[in-house]
mmCIF file of C-alpha atoms in Angstrom:
data_model
loop_
_atom_site.group_PDB
_atom_site.id
_atom_site.type_symbol
_atom_site.label_atom_id
_atom_site.label_comp_id
_atom_site.label_asym_id
_atom_site.label_seq_id
_atom_site.Cartn_x
_atom_site.Cartn_y
_atom_site.Cartn_z
ATOM 1 C CA MET M 1 -6.144 -2.185 -6.369
ATOM 2 C CA ASN M 2 -5.454 -5.869 -6.919
ATOM 3 C CA ILE M 3 -3.911 -7.411 -3.802
ATOM 4 C CA GLU M 4 -1.818 -10.573 -3.731
ATOM 5 C CA PHE M 5 -0.016 -12.132 -0.773
ATOM 6 C CA GLU M 6 3.543 -13.414 -1.148
ATOM 7 C CA ASN M 7 3.225 -15.748 1.819
ATOM 8 C CA ALA M 8 0.305 -17.640 3.317
ATOM 9 C CA ALA M 9 0.777 -16.123 6.797
ATOM 10 C CA LEU M 10 -0.157 -12.628 5.607
ATOM 11 C CA GLU M 11 -3.211 -13.994 3.830
ATOM 12 C CA GLU M 12 -4.234 -15.934 6.961
ATOM 13 C CA LEU M 13 -3.887 -12.805 9.084
ATOM 14 C CA TYR M 14 -6.123 -10.951 6.658
ATOM 15 C CA THR M 15 -8.787 -13.618 6.232
ATOM 16 C CA LYS M 16 -8.768 -15.367 9.636
ATOM 17 C CA GLY M 17 -7.230 -12.776 11.949
ATOM 18 C CA THR M 18 -4.617 -15.247 13.179
ATOM 19 C CA THR M 19 -1.728 -17.375 11.930
ATOM 20 C CA GLN M 20 0.613 -20.057 13.233
ATOM 21 C CA ASP M 21 3.614 -18.528 11.451
ATOM 22 C CA HIS M 22 6.256 -17.759 14.098
ATOM 23 C CA GLN M 23 7.003 -14.350 12.594
ATOM 24 C CA TYR M 24 3.455 -13.021 13.026
ATOM 25 C CA LYS M 25 1.668 -15.107 15.666
ATOM 26 C CA ARG M 26 2.745 -12.771 18.485
ATOM 27 C CA LEU M 27 1.195 -9.678 16.912
ATOM 28 C CA SER M 28 -1.424 -8.109 19.156
ATOM 29 C CA LYS M 29 -5.092 -8.164 18.171
ATOM 30 C CA ASP M 30 -4.964 -4.399 17.709
ATOM 31 C CA ILE M 31 -2.089 -4.639 15.193
ATOM 32 C CA ILE M 32 -3.910 -7.407 13.291
ATOM 33 C CA LYS M 33 -7.087 -5.313 13.239
ATOM 34 C CA ARG M 34 -5.148 -2.327 11.885
ATOM 35 C CA TYR M 35 -3.399 -4.563 9.336
ATOM 36 C CA VAL M 36 -6.780 -5.713 8.005
ATOM 37 C CA LYS M 37 -7.908 -2.081 7.824
ATOM 38 C CA VAL M 38 -4.771 -1.088 5.859
ATOM 39 C CA VAL M 39 -5.220 -3.978 3.408
ATOM 40 C CA ASN M 40 -8.835 -2.882 2.937
ATOM 41 C CA TYR M 41 -7.594 0.652 2.168
ATOM 42 C CA LEU M 42 -5.237 -0.832 -0.438
ATOM 43 C CA ARG M 43 -8.058 -2.914 -1.932
ATOM 44 C CA GLY M 44 -10.276 0.164 -2.101
ATOM 45 C CA ALA M 45 -7.707 2.281 -3.914
ATOM 46 C CA ARG M 46 -8.183 2.299 -7.661
ATOM 47 C CA ARG M 47 -4.496 3.051 -8.235
ATOM 48 C CA LEU M 48 -1.334 3.732 -6.248
ATOM 49 C CA GLU M 49 -1.764 7.503 -6.354
ATOM 50 C CA ASP M 50 -4.986 7.163 -4.329
ATOM 51 C CA LEU M 51 -2.882 6.143 -1.321
ATOM 52 C CA PHE M 52 -1.446 9.674 -1.111
ATOM 53 C CA LEU M 53 -4.909 10.915 -0.133
ATOM 54 C CA ILE M 54 -5.046 8.678 2.956
ATOM 55 C CA LYS M 55 -2.665 10.579 5.226
ATOM 56 C CA SER M 56 -2.683 7.960 8.019
ATOM 57 C CA LEU M 57 -0.973 5.456 5.691
ATOM 58 C CA HIS M 58 2.139 7.634 5.266
ATOM 59 C CA TYR M 59 2.779 5.944 1.896
ATOM 60 C CA GLU M 60 6.389 6.014 0.749
ATOM 61 C CA LYS M 61 8.692 4.475 -1.854
ATOM 62 C CA LYS M 62 11.691 3.105 0.011
ATOM 63 C CA LYS M 63 15.280 3.846 -0.966
ATOM 64 C CA GLY M 64 18.660 2.352 -0.157
ATOM 65 C CA ASP M 65 18.569 -1.329 0.833
ATOM 66 C CA LEU M 66 14.813 -1.455 0.196
ATOM 67 C CA ASN M 67 14.948 0.301 -3.177
ATOM 68 C CA GLY M 68 11.825 -0.421 -5.212
ATOM 69 C CA VAL M 69 9.732 -1.395 -2.180
ATOM 70 C CA ASP M 70 6.579 0.463 -1.197
ATOM 71 C CA ALA M 71 5.548 0.910 2.444
ATOM 72 C CA VAL M 72 2.524 2.071 4.394
ATOM 73 C CA TRP M 73 2.088 2.457 8.125
ATOM 74 C CA ILE M 74 -0.014 0.000 10.099
ATOM 75 C CA ASN M 75 0.645 2.136 13.170
ATOM 76 C CA ASP M 76 3.575 4.229 14.385
ATOM 77 C CA GLN M 77 5.608 1.067 15.046
ATOM 78 C CA TYR M 78 4.683 -1.393 12.260
ATOM 79 C CA ARG M 79 4.969 -1.074 8.474
ATOM 80 C CA LEU M 80 3.465 -3.125 5.664
ATOM 81 C CA PHE M 81 5.886 -3.633 2.781
ATOM 82 C CA PHE M 82 4.756 -4.463 -0.742
ATOM 83 C CA HIS M 83 5.830 -4.408 -4.361
ATOM 84 C CA SER M 84 3.651 -2.491 -6.792
ATOM 85 C CA SER M 85 3.324 -3.105 -10.500
ATOM 86 C CA PRO M 86 1.406 -1.478 -13.363
ATOM 87 C CA ASP M 87 -1.334 -2.963 -15.489
ATOM 88 C CA GLU M 88 -1.191 -2.983 -19.293
ATOM 89 C CA SER M 89 -2.054 0.730 -19.482
ATOM 90 C CA GLY M 90 0.829 1.703 -17.177
ATOM 91 C CA ILE M 91 -1.299 2.651 -14.148
ATOM 92 C CA ILE M 92 -0.044 0.995 -10.962
ATOM 93 C CA VAL M 93 -2.939 -1.104 -9.700
ATOM 94 C CA ASN M 94 -1.273 -4.294 -8.402
ATOM 95 C CA ALA M 95 0.268 -4.846 -4.972
ATOM 96 C CA LEU M 96 2.156 -7.914 -3.760
ATOM 97 C CA LEU M 97 2.219 -7.821 0.055
ATOM 98 C CA PHE M 98 5.328 -9.471 1.442
ATOM 99 C CA GLU M 99 6.117 -8.366 5.010
ATOM 100 C CA ILE M 100 4.943 -6.710 8.193
ATOM 101 C CA SER M 101 7.997 -5.148 9.771
ATOM 102 C CA LYS M 102 8.578 -3.575 13.149
ATOM 103 C CA HIS M 103 10.132 -0.192 12.414
ATOM 104 C CA TYR M 104 13.842 0.090 13.306
ATOM 105 C CA GLU M 105 14.306 -3.628 13.966
#
């Protein structure tokens, strides 16, 4: 899957393992390590449907206020939100990562 980052902080977390962005700089090393692992799972998937096979991700299409947003679990407390889009053949192979969110906050 093609991965893009909406903000530089998420890309820094992925490539460097740290960021100065106030929203993410307090994440524990374990959460950052799991985030990198989840992004690698997304990169390894050939299409969106492949994410259903990785049960630990708990992939879901959000509804309500987050309608049209996709989410996967980083752990039981944190979620990675992204927008997915299809390629020219209609198969969803693009993901735009935009937020790590603490569940229920």
